Structure formats: C-alpha cells, structure tokens
C-alpha cells in the first residue's frame, strides 16, 4: 500500500508540475487579437486566397534611383502551381513582351526583336547567389505565408512559425533555409498579410514585398497595391504594382510556345550587359 501511495504521489506531483509548466508557457506565449499565437497563425493561413487563378491589369513602375523610373501597363495572369505571366501589349493590343515564371524557370519573350531568354531556377539562383523557387514567388504574388519546402500551407503548419507582437502588428518568422531568412508582418486586428521579407544571410540584401489597399475579390480580401524593394543594392531597386479589373477567370492558356525563328539569348550575356550598363 505504501508503494502505491508513493507512486500515486509522484504521478500527481508530476502532473501538477507539468500543468504549472504549461501555464507558464501559455503566459509567455503572445496573444494576438484575443487568440493564442498558434490560433492566430492558423487564422492568417486560412485568410490566404484559395483560388486557382487570378487575372487582371497591372500598372508597373520600376524605380532605379538616379537611372530614373520606367512605367508600363501589362496584363497579369496567375495559375496556381503552373504559371505567372506578364504580358505587355501597348500597340493596339499587340503583345511586344511576355515574361513567364513557371516551376521550370523563367522565360522572357521579346517579340519586337524576335529573341528570348530562358533559364531554370537553378541557373537564376547560381547567378544571383540566392535560393528562390516558383512556389515562393507564387506566394508573394498571391499574398500568402509560405515555407520554402511547402507548395501550399495548411493550418497544420501554424506551429512552424515563431510569433511576436509589435504594436498593432504581429510578426511571424519561419525557419531559415541555408541561404535565406523569412519573416512576415501582419495586422493583429484583421490577420491580413501586409509585408513579406526575404533576407540573404550574411549580407544586407533583402527583398521586401508590401501589400495594401485590400478589396474584395470573390468574397475574399486581396491587395490592389503591391510594392517591392530590393535593399542592399546600389541603386536600390523598387517596383510598384497597382492592380485593377481583377478576376478569378481560368479561361486562358497557361503555356507559352517559343516560335522557332526566335533567337535565344543566354542568361550570362544578359547579366554581362546589365553589369556593363551599371559601370557606365
């Protein structure tokens, strides 16, 4: 009987200590909008758009500091897991440039000069010394949280983010990859994703992608304005994107065929030309 009482005592004390420890953890864990950190992160993930496609018009303004700003209007088409397309057609609706991002890589068609650039993500990452993927870029355009090893997040992934409170915002941090760091700023009140940041470890290079002007698209909030900056480069590069006439239409071709008469320009040649331009 004494052994049974001792064993019962040990079990009860262990449970009480575990309960106290759990309570202390809950006290230290930040609460956001009346929710626990994990529940709040689940809310942010569930607010992500679940559409397969998004199309619309986009006004692009590329600012390169002293080199000036280039503005162009384009059509944006996105099909989840397949493609992100920019089509520039200023002359009577005739396309002059198309940029296509897919899981296979990046393709740019210059229809005026009948030439193209095509590169895999491996080539781009080797050239830019980074670690991007199609799914990361897709998540940036779709205004959603992401992890580098996931194609799309579910509520079960909420525990993989660290959360902290910064005034009216909640900051979510994901586990870093070998090369990059990932953090996300959200509105503590609404749970909407307002900013995604990708940093390159050991450098001052950061891709900063901001979202605002949220409006309803197919019963869900979606930003009509996106702005990205690349910090740590000279001059600092900024791209402003104002979206309009958005829809979730999927009646369009997601694959681009390269005409046989087009000349291929190697990525190395493009990068060399770009560097020479900066030197002058």
PDB file of C-alpha atoms in Angstrom:
ATOM      1  CA  UNK A   1       0.000   0.000   0.000  1.00  0.00           C
ATOM      2  CA  UNK A   2       2.861   2.377   0.828  1.00  0.00           C
ATOM      3  CA  UNK A   3       4.371   1.772  -2.633  1.00  0.00           C
ATOM      4  CA  UNK A   4       1.019   2.512  -4.261  1.00  0.00           C
ATOM      5  CA  UNK A   5       0.640   5.752  -2.266  1.00  0.00           C
ATOM      6  CA  UNK A   6       4.188   6.821  -3.141  1.00  0.00           C
ATOM      7  CA  UNK A   7       3.571   6.074  -6.822  1.00  0.00           C
ATOM      8  CA  UNK A   8       0.278   7.995  -6.753  1.00  0.00           C
ATOM      9  CA  UNK A   9       2.000  10.941  -5.062  1.00  0.00           C
ATOM     10  CA  UNK A  10       4.757  11.003  -7.711  1.00  0.00           C
ATOM     11  CA  UNK A  11       2.227  10.858 -10.549  1.00  0.00           C
ATOM     12  CA  UNK A  12       0.101  13.676  -9.057  1.00  0.00           C
ATOM     13  CA  UNK A  13       3.139  15.913  -8.440  1.00  0.00           C
ATOM     14  CA  UNK A  14       4.408  15.264 -11.946  1.00  0.00           C
ATOM     15  CA  UNK A  15       1.030  16.190 -13.419  1.00  0.00           C
ATOM     16  CA  UNK A  16       0.845  19.355 -11.290  1.00  0.00           C
ATOM     17  CA  UNK A  17       4.345  20.413 -12.323  1.00  0.00           C
ATOM     18  CA  UNK A  18       3.555  19.740 -15.952  1.00  0.00           C
ATOM     19  CA  UNK A  19       0.372  21.769 -15.579  1.00  0.00           C
ATOM     20  CA  UNK A  20       2.269  24.664 -13.992  1.00  0.00           C
ATOM     21  CA  UNK A  21       4.874  24.496 -16.716  1.00  0.00           C
ATOM     22  CA  UNK A  22       2.163  24.534 -19.343  1.00  0.00           C
ATOM     23  CA  UNK A  23       0.511  27.546 -17.718  1.00  0.00           C
ATOM     24  CA  UNK A  24       3.805  29.434 -17.609  1.00  0.00           C
ATOM     25  CA  UNK A  25       4.319  28.699 -21.307  1.00  0.00           C
ATOM     26  CA  UNK A  26       0.835  29.986 -22.120  1.00  0.00           C
ATOM     27  CA  UNK A  27       1.573  33.157 -20.155  1.00  0.00           C
ATOM     28  CA  UNK A  28       4.779  33.727 -22.113  1.00  0.00           C
ATOM     29  CA  UNK A  29       3.197  32.927 -25.481  1.00  0.00           C
ATOM     30  CA  UNK A  30       1.846  36.155 -27.045  1.00  0.00           C
ATOM     31  CA  UNK A  31      -1.869  36.535 -27.617  1.00  0.00           C
ATOM     32  CA  UNK A  32      -2.932  38.356 -30.757  1.00  0.00           C
ATOM     33  CA  UNK A  33      -6.438  39.679 -31.294  1.00  0.00           C
ATOM     34  CA  UNK A  34      -7.695  37.570 -28.396  1.00  0.00           C
ATOM     35  CA  UNK A  35      -6.195  34.401 -29.891  1.00  0.00           C
ATOM     36  CA  UNK A  36      -3.242  32.264 -28.898  1.00  0.00           C
ATOM     37  CA  UNK A  37      -0.188  32.563 -31.119  1.00  0.00           C
ATOM     38  CA  UNK A  38      -0.917  29.253 -32.856  1.00  0.00           C
ATOM     39  CA  UNK A  39      -4.613  30.041 -33.364  1.00  0.00           C
ATOM     40  CA  UNK A  40      -3.730  33.458 -34.774  1.00  0.00           C
ATOM     41  CA  UNK A  41      -1.255  31.949 -37.236  1.00  0.00           C
ATOM     42  CA  UNK A  42      -3.923  29.457 -38.314  1.00  0.00           C
ATOM     43  CA  UNK A  43      -6.233  32.437 -38.949  1.00  0.00           C
ATOM     44  CA  UNK A  44      -3.615  34.132 -41.147  1.00  0.00           C
ATOM     45  CA  UNK A  45      -3.136  30.928 -43.161  1.00  0.00           C
ATOM     46  CA  UNK A  46      -6.898  30.440 -43.565  1.00  0.00           C
ATOM     47  CA  UNK A  47      -7.253  34.022 -44.871  1.00  0.00           C
ATOM     48  CA  UNK A  48      -4.940  33.169 -47.777  1.00  0.00           C
ATOM     49  CA  UNK A  49      -6.720  33.092 -51.151  1.00  0.00           C
ATOM     50  CA  UNK A  50      -7.776  29.640 -52.273  1.00  0.00           C
ATOM     51  CA  UNK A  51      -8.345  30.481 -55.944  1.00  0.00           C
ATOM     52  CA  UNK A  52      -6.688  28.524 -58.696  1.00  0.00           C
ATOM     53  CA  UNK A  53      -6.353  31.583 -60.956  1.00  0.00           C
ATOM     54  CA  UNK A  54      -6.118  35.372 -60.740  1.00  0.00           C
ATOM     55  CA  UNK A  55      -6.073  37.716 -63.741  1.00  0.00           C
ATOM     56  CA  UNK A  56      -6.128  41.483 -64.102  1.00  0.00           C
ATOM     57  CA  UNK A  57      -4.416  44.623 -65.294  1.00  0.00           C
ATOM     58  CA  UNK A  58      -1.302  45.949 -63.590  1.00  0.00           C
ATOM     59  CA  UNK A  59       0.425  49.326 -63.798  1.00  0.00           C
ATOM     60  CA  UNK A  60       4.146  48.742 -63.241  1.00  0.00           C
ATOM     61  CA  UNK A  61       6.647  51.417 -62.221  1.00  0.00           C
ATOM     62  CA  UNK A  62      10.295  50.351 -61.886  1.00  0.00           C
ATOM     63  CA  UNK A  63      12.396  52.882 -59.947  1.00  0.00           C
ATOM     64  CA  UNK A  64      16.186  52.570 -60.176  1.00  0.00           C
ATOM     65  CA  UNK A  65      17.123  55.765 -58.361  1.00  0.00           C
ATOM     66  CA  UNK A  66      19.275  58.133 -60.430  1.00  0.00           C
ATOM     67  CA  UNK A  67      18.695  55.978 -63.506  1.00  0.00           C
ATOM     68  CA  UNK A  68      15.052  57.029 -63.478  1.00  0.00           C
ATOM     69  CA  UNK A  69      11.683  55.302 -63.426  1.00  0.00           C
ATOM     70  CA  UNK A  70      10.230  53.108 -66.167  1.00  0.00           C
ATOM     71  CA  UNK A  71       6.444  52.761 -66.339  1.00  0.00           C
ATOM     72  CA  UNK A  72       4.451  50.216 -68.308  1.00  0.00           C
ATOM     73  CA  UNK A  73       0.959  48.732 -68.270  1.00  0.00           C
ATOM     74  CA  UNK A  74       0.561  44.970 -68.516  1.00  0.00           C
ATOM     75  CA  UNK A  75      -1.817  42.069 -68.117  1.00  0.00           C
ATOM     76  CA  UNK A  76      -1.134  39.763 -65.167  1.00  0.00           C
ATOM     77  CA  UNK A  77      -2.245  36.128 -65.238  1.00  0.00           C
ATOM     78  CA  UNK A  78      -1.549  33.610 -62.484  1.00  0.00           C
ATOM     79  CA  UNK A  79      -2.479  29.930 -62.322  1.00  0.00           C
ATOM     80  CA  UNK A  80      -1.623  28.214 -59.058  1.00  0.00           C
ATOM     81  CA  UNK A  81       1.166  25.670 -59.346  1.00  0.00           C
ATOM     82  CA  UNK A  82       1.645  26.381 -63.048  1.00  0.00           C
ATOM     83  CA  UNK A  83       2.489  29.902 -64.142  1.00  0.00           C
ATOM     84  CA  UNK A  84       2.757  33.650 -63.512  1.00  0.00           C
ATOM     85  CA  UNK A  85       2.570  35.708 -66.717  1.00  0.00           C
ATOM     86  CA  UNK A  86       3.130  39.379 -67.507  1.00  0.00           C
ATOM     87  CA  UNK A  87       2.061  40.464 -70.987  1.00  0.00           C
ATOM     88  CA  UNK A  88       2.870  43.942 -72.325  1.00  0.00           C
ATOM     89  CA  UNK A  89       0.741  44.959 -75.313  1.00  0.00           C
ATOM     90  CA  UNK A  90       0.772  48.758 -75.771  1.00  0.00           C
ATOM     91  CA  UNK A  91       0.265  48.878 -79.548  1.00  0.00           C
ATOM     92  CA  UNK A  92      -3.360  48.140 -80.481  1.00  0.00           C
ATOM     93  CA  UNK A  93      -3.350  45.149 -78.155  1.00  0.00           C
ATOM     94  CA  UNK A  94      -0.370  43.552 -79.903  1.00  0.00           C
ATOM     95  CA  UNK A  95       1.922  41.844 -77.408  1.00  0.00           C
ATOM     96  CA  UNK A  96       5.526  43.068 -77.524  1.00  0.00           C
ATOM     97  CA  UNK A  97       6.966  41.442 -74.384  1.00  0.00           C
ATOM     98  CA  UNK A  98       5.937  38.456 -72.289  1.00  0.00           C
ATOM     99  CA  UNK A  99       7.532  37.258 -69.076  1.00  0.00           C
ATOM    100  CA  UNK A 100       6.519  33.826 -67.822  1.00  0.00           C
ATOM    101  CA  UNK A 101       7.508  32.287 -64.495  1.00  0.00           C
ATOM    102  CA  UNK A 102       6.808  28.572 -64.061  1.00  0.00           C
ATOM    103  CA  UNK A 103       8.165  25.699 -61.957  1.00  0.00           C
ATOM    104  CA  UNK A 104      10.605  25.055 -64.818  1.00  0.00           C
ATOM    105  CA  UNK A 105      12.101  28.552 -64.623  1.00  0.00           C
ATOM    106  CA  UNK A 106      11.788  31.985 -66.207  1.00  0.00           C
ATOM    107  CA  UNK A 107      11.063  32.826 -69.835  1.00  0.00           C
ATOM    108  CA  UNK A 108      11.128  36.313 -71.393  1.00  0.00           C
ATOM    109  CA  UNK A 109       9.944  36.767 -74.985  1.00  0.00           C
ATOM    110  CA  UNK A 110      10.961  39.915 -76.885  1.00  0.00           C
ATOM    111  CA  UNK A 111       8.522  39.797 -79.765  1.00  0.00           C
ATOM    112  CA  UNK A 112       9.725  43.025 -81.389  1.00  0.00           C
ATOM    113  CA  UNK A 113      13.275  41.723 -81.813  1.00  0.00           C
ATOM    114  CA  UNK A 114      12.282  38.050 -82.096  1.00  0.00           C
ATOM    115  CA  UNK A 115      14.510  36.810 -79.295  1.00  0.00           C
ATOM    116  CA  UNK A 116      14.090  35.237 -75.872  1.00  0.00           C
ATOM    117  CA  UNK A 117      15.812  34.465 -72.582  1.00  0.00           C
ATOM    118  CA  UNK A 118      15.099  31.189 -70.800  1.00  0.00           C
ATOM    119  CA  UNK A 119      16.647  29.992 -67.551  1.00  0.00           C
ATOM    120  CA  UNK A 120      15.909  27.395 -64.892  1.00  0.00           C
ATOM    121  CA  UNK A 121      15.656  28.417 -61.243  1.00  0.00           C
ATOM    122  CA  UNK A 122      18.955  26.625 -60.674  1.00  0.00           C
ATOM    123  CA  UNK A 123      20.623  28.924 -63.210  1.00  0.00           C
ATOM    124  CA  UNK A 124      18.982  32.024 -61.768  1.00  0.00           C
ATOM    125  CA  UNK A 125      19.931  31.079 -58.211  1.00  0.00           C
ATOM    126  CA  UNK A 126      23.528  30.363 -59.198  1.00  0.00           C
ATOM    127  CA  UNK A 127      23.741  33.698 -60.977  1.00  0.00           C
ATOM    128  CA  UNK A 128      22.008  35.724 -58.233  1.00  0.00           C
ATOM    129  CA  UNK A 129      23.500  33.659 -55.367  1.00  0.00           C
ATOM    130  CA  UNK A 130      20.103  33.079 -53.823  1.00  0.00           C
ATOM    131  CA  UNK A 131      17.647  30.223 -53.216  1.00  0.00           C
ATOM    132  CA  UNK A 132      14.282  31.211 -54.683  1.00  0.00           C
ATOM    133  CA  UNK A 133      11.673  28.897 -56.148  1.00  0.00           C
ATOM    134  CA  UNK A 134       8.470  29.179 -58.149  1.00  0.00           C
ATOM    135  CA  UNK A 135       6.326  28.435 -55.103  1.00  0.00           C
ATOM    136  CA  UNK A 136       7.956  31.221 -53.068  1.00  0.00           C
ATOM    137  CA  UNK A 137       7.378  33.751 -55.876  1.00  0.00           C
ATOM    138  CA  UNK A 138       3.818  32.483 -56.323  1.00  0.00           C
ATOM    139  CA  UNK A 139       3.091  33.040 -52.631  1.00  0.00           C
ATOM    140  CA  UNK A 140       4.456  36.585 -52.849  1.00  0.00           C
ATOM    141  CA  UNK A 141       2.081  37.389 -55.712  1.00  0.00           C
ATOM    142  CA  UNK A 142      -0.846  35.605 -54.020  1.00  0.00           C
ATOM    143  CA  UNK A 143      -0.356  37.491 -50.723  1.00  0.00           C
ATOM    144  CA  UNK A 144       0.129  34.420 -48.540  1.00  0.00           C
ATOM    145  CA  UNK A 145       2.509  32.977 -45.977  1.00  0.00           C
ATOM    146  CA  UNK A 146       4.959  30.410 -47.250  1.00  0.00           C
ATOM    147  CA  UNK A 147       7.638  27.968 -46.220  1.00  0.00           C
ATOM    148  CA  UNK A 148      10.473  27.108 -48.621  1.00  0.00           C
ATOM    149  CA  UNK A 149       9.730  23.372 -48.520  1.00  0.00           C
ATOM    150  CA  UNK A 150       5.926  23.619 -48.956  1.00  0.00           C
ATOM    151  CA  UNK A 151       3.895  24.163 -52.114  1.00  0.00           C
ATOM    152  CA  UNK A 152       0.924  25.468 -50.106  1.00  0.00           C
ATOM    153  CA  UNK A 153       0.319  25.848 -46.372  1.00  0.00           C
ATOM    154  CA  UNK A 154      -2.469  24.406 -44.234  1.00  0.00           C
ATOM    155  CA  UNK A 155      -3.496  25.149 -40.649  1.00  0.00           C
ATOM    156  CA  UNK A 156      -1.282  22.241 -39.542  1.00  0.00           C
ATOM    157  CA  UNK A 157       1.774  24.336 -40.499  1.00  0.00           C
ATOM    158  CA  UNK A 158       0.954  27.090 -37.970  1.00  0.00           C
ATOM    159  CA  UNK A 159       3.273  25.616 -35.332  1.00  0.00           C
ATOM    160  CA  UNK A 160       6.253  26.079 -37.691  1.00  0.00           C
ATOM    161  CA  UNK A 161       6.185  29.874 -37.236  1.00  0.00           C
ATOM    162  CA  UNK A 162       7.502  31.926 -34.317  1.00  0.00           C
ATOM    163  CA  UNK A 163       5.252  34.852 -33.431  1.00  0.00           C
ATOM    164  CA  UNK A 164       5.856  38.183 -31.671  1.00  0.00           C
ATOM    165  CA  UNK A 165       3.781  41.342 -31.229  1.00  0.00           C
ATOM    166  CA  UNK A 166       4.954  44.743 -32.485  1.00  0.00           C
ATOM    167  CA  UNK A 167       2.349  47.393 -31.647  1.00  0.00           C
ATOM    168  CA  UNK A 168      -0.660  46.867 -33.901  1.00  0.00           C
ATOM    169  CA  UNK A 169       1.171  44.192 -35.879  1.00  0.00           C
ATOM    170  CA  UNK A 170       2.127  40.557 -35.382  1.00  0.00           C
ATOM    171  CA  UNK A 171       5.457  39.377 -36.768  1.00  0.00           C
ATOM    172  CA  UNK A 172       5.710  35.759 -37.934  1.00  0.00           C
ATOM    173  CA  UNK A 173       9.110  34.199 -38.565  1.00  0.00           C
ATOM    174  CA  UNK A 174       9.698  30.958 -40.417  1.00  0.00           C
ATOM    175  CA  UNK A 175      12.668  28.647 -40.120  1.00  0.00           C
ATOM    176  CA  UNK A 176      15.517  29.867 -42.298  1.00  0.00           C
ATOM    177  CA  UNK A 177      16.931  27.941 -45.219  1.00  0.00           C
ATOM    178  CA  UNK A 178      20.681  27.563 -45.762  1.00  0.00           C
ATOM    179  CA  UNK A 179      20.761  30.873 -47.624  1.00  0.00           C
ATOM    180  CA  UNK A 180      17.607  32.849 -46.854  1.00  0.00           C
ATOM    181  CA  UNK A 181      15.570  34.137 -43.904  1.00  0.00           C
ATOM    182  CA  UNK A 182      11.789  34.643 -43.980  1.00  0.00           C
ATOM    183  CA  UNK A 183       9.567  36.971 -41.927  1.00  0.00           C
ATOM    184  CA  UNK A 184       6.013  38.264 -42.319  1.00  0.00           C
ATOM    185  CA  UNK A 185       4.256  41.308 -40.844  1.00  0.00           C
ATOM    186  CA  UNK A 186       0.500  41.004 -40.363  1.00  0.00           C
ATOM    187  CA  UNK A 187      -2.277  43.179 -38.988  1.00  0.00           C
ATOM    188  CA  UNK A 188      -3.019  41.989 -35.459  1.00  0.00           C
ATOM    189  CA  UNK A 189      -6.604  43.177 -35.857  1.00  0.00           C
ATOM    190  CA  UNK A 190      -7.533  41.626 -39.218  1.00  0.00           C
ATOM    191  CA  UNK A 191      -4.860  38.954 -39.692  1.00  0.00           C
ATOM    192  CA  UNK A 192      -4.109  40.246 -43.202  1.00  0.00           C
ATOM    193  CA  UNK A 193      -0.576  39.828 -44.502  1.00  0.00           C
ATOM    194  CA  UNK A 194       0.922  43.300 -45.008  1.00  0.00           C
ATOM    195  CA  UNK A 195       4.589  42.565 -45.661  1.00  0.00           C
ATOM    196  CA  UNK A 196       6.873  39.642 -46.549  1.00  0.00           C
ATOM    197  CA  UNK A 197      10.642  39.876 -46.185  1.00  0.00           C
ATOM    198  CA  UNK A 198      13.275  37.528 -47.599  1.00  0.00           C
ATOM    199  CA  UNK A 199      16.832  38.191 -46.464  1.00  0.00           C
ATOM    200  CA  UNK A 200      20.108  36.739 -47.681  1.00  0.00           C
ATOM    201  CA  UNK A 201      22.154  35.512 -44.720  1.00  0.00           C
ATOM    202  CA  UNK A 202      25.418  37.289 -44.047  1.00  0.00           C
ATOM    203  CA  UNK A 203      24.588  40.194 -46.381  1.00  0.00           C
ATOM    204  CA  UNK A 204      22.494  43.346 -46.418  1.00  0.00           C
ATOM    205  CA  UNK A 205      20.378  42.049 -49.293  1.00  0.00           C
ATOM    206  CA  UNK A 206      16.657  41.893 -48.579  1.00  0.00           C
ATOM    207  CA  UNK A 207      13.582  41.517 -50.759  1.00  0.00           C
ATOM    208  CA  UNK A 208      10.789  43.477 -49.106  1.00  0.00           C
ATOM    209  CA  UNK A 209       7.262  42.912 -50.511  1.00  0.00           C
ATOM    210  CA  UNK A 210       4.428  45.094 -49.135  1.00  0.00           C
ATOM    211  CA  UNK A 211       0.652  44.903 -49.616  1.00  0.00           C
ATOM    212  CA  UNK A 212      -2.142  47.429 -49.095  1.00  0.00           C
ATOM    213  CA  UNK A 213      -5.466  48.700 -50.480  1.00  0.00           C
ATOM    214  CA  UNK A 214      -7.259  45.431 -49.713  1.00  0.00           C
ATOM    215  CA  UNK A 215     -10.551  44.983 -51.552  1.00  0.00           C
ATOM    216  CA  UNK A 216     -12.960  42.104 -52.064  1.00  0.00           C
ATOM    217  CA  UNK A 217     -12.198  39.602 -54.806  1.00  0.00           C
ATOM    218  CA  UNK A 218     -14.554  36.629 -54.982  1.00  0.00           C
ATOM    219  CA  UNK A 219     -15.626  37.249 -51.347  1.00  0.00           C
ATOM    220  CA  UNK A 220     -12.037  37.393 -50.020  1.00  0.00           C
ATOM    221  CA  UNK A 221      -9.764  40.379 -49.310  1.00  0.00           C
ATOM    222  CA  UNK A 222      -6.934  40.813 -51.806  1.00  0.00           C
ATOM    223  CA  UNK A 223      -4.424  43.689 -52.152  1.00  0.00           C
ATOM    224  CA  UNK A 224      -4.887  46.031 -55.102  1.00  0.00           C
ATOM    225  CA  UNK A 225      -1.454  47.509 -54.479  1.00  0.00           C
ATOM    226  CA  UNK A 226       1.888  45.709 -54.093  1.00  0.00           C
ATOM    227  CA  UNK A 227       5.282  47.312 -53.724  1.00  0.00           C
ATOM    228  CA  UNK A 228       8.619  45.567 -53.581  1.00  0.00           C
ATOM    229  CA  UNK A 229      12.090  46.878 -52.885  1.00  0.00           C
ATOM    230  CA  UNK A 230      15.463  45.180 -53.118  1.00  0.00           C
ATOM    231  CA  UNK A 231      17.613  46.533 -50.318  1.00  0.00           C
ATOM    232  CA  UNK A 232      21.395  46.325 -50.164  1.00  0.00           C
ATOM    233  CA  UNK A 233      21.991  47.022 -53.857  1.00  0.00           C
ATOM    234  CA  UNK A 234      23.076  50.303 -55.426  1.00  0.00           C
ATOM    235  CA  UNK A 235      20.975  51.883 -56.661  1.00  0.00           C
ATOM    236  CA  UNK A 236      18.147  50.443 -54.569  1.00  0.00           C
ATOM    237  CA  UNK A 237      15.535  48.909 -56.857  1.00  0.00           C
ATOM    238  CA  UNK A 238      11.815  49.445 -56.266  1.00  0.00           C
ATOM    239  CA  UNK A 239       8.858  48.071 -58.219  1.00  0.00           C
ATOM    240  CA  UNK A 240       5.359  49.451 -57.712  1.00  0.00           C
ATOM    241  CA  UNK A 241       2.360  47.399 -58.898  1.00  0.00           C
ATOM    242  CA  UNK A 242      -1.186  48.774 -58.965  1.00  0.00           C
ATOM    243  CA  UNK A 243      -3.760  46.107 -59.807  1.00  0.00           C
ATOM    244  CA  UNK A 244      -7.194  46.604 -61.332  1.00  0.00           C
ATOM    245  CA  UNK A 245     -10.014  44.694 -63.058  1.00  0.00           C
ATOM    246  CA  UNK A 246      -9.138  41.557 -61.128  1.00  0.00           C
ATOM    247  CA  UNK A 247     -10.995  38.285 -61.583  1.00  0.00           C
ATOM    248  CA  UNK A 248     -10.527  34.582 -60.888  1.00  0.00           C
ATOM    249  CA  UNK A 249     -11.091  33.608 -64.523  1.00  0.00           C
ATOM    250  CA  UNK A 250      -9.259  30.469 -65.695  1.00  0.00           C
ATOM    251  CA  UNK A 251     -10.164  30.512 -69.390  1.00  0.00           C
ATOM    252  CA  UNK A 252      -6.706  31.175 -70.783  1.00  0.00           C
ATOM    253  CA  UNK A 253      -3.705  29.192 -71.997  1.00  0.00           C
ATOM    254  CA  UNK A 254      -1.045  28.734 -69.322  1.00  0.00           C
ATOM    255  CA  UNK A 255       1.770  27.554 -71.587  1.00  0.00           C
ATOM    256  CA  UNK A 256       3.793  29.718 -73.962  1.00  0.00           C
ATOM    257  CA  UNK A 257       5.310  28.258 -77.111  1.00  0.00           C
ATOM    258  CA  UNK A 258       8.581  29.760 -78.328  1.00  0.00           C
ATOM    259  CA  UNK A 259       8.489  30.451 -82.095  1.00  0.00           C
ATOM    260  CA  UNK A 260      11.200  28.518 -83.917  1.00  0.00           C
ATOM    261  CA  UNK A 261      12.579  31.648 -85.583  1.00  0.00           C
ATOM    262  CA  UNK A 262      13.316  33.379 -82.253  1.00  0.00           C
ATOM    263  CA  UNK A 263      16.962  33.669 -81.206  1.00  0.00           C
ATOM    264  CA  UNK A 264      17.949  32.555 -77.714  1.00  0.00           C
ATOM    265  CA  UNK A 265      19.978  34.964 -75.564  1.00  0.00           C
ATOM    266  CA  UNK A 266      21.955  33.295 -72.772  1.00  0.00           C
ATOM    267  CA  UNK A 267      21.486  34.418 -69.173  1.00  0.00           C
ATOM    268  CA  UNK A 268      25.216  35.117 -68.878  1.00  0.00           C
ATOM    269  CA  UNK A 269      25.026  37.537 -71.803  1.00  0.00           C
ATOM    270  CA  UNK A 270      22.094  39.366 -70.219  1.00  0.00           C
ATOM    271  CA  UNK A 271      23.852  39.653 -66.863  1.00  0.00           C
ATOM    272  CA  UNK A 272      27.058  40.869 -68.555  1.00  0.00           C
ATOM    273  CA  UNK A 273      25.149  43.554 -70.451  1.00  0.00           C
ATOM    274  CA  UNK A 274      23.393  44.564 -67.234  1.00  0.00           C
ATOM    275  CA  UNK A 275      26.681  44.909 -65.377  1.00  0.00           C
ATOM    276  CA  UNK A 276      28.226  46.931 -68.196  1.00  0.00           C
ATOM    277  CA  UNK A 277      25.264  49.290 -68.104  1.00  0.00           C
ATOM    278  CA  UNK A 278      25.826  49.889 -64.400  1.00  0.00           C
ATOM    279  CA  UNK A 279      29.505  50.577 -64.968  1.00  0.00           C
ATOM    280  CA  UNK A 280      28.702  53.318 -67.464  1.00  0.00           C
TER     281      UNK A 280
END
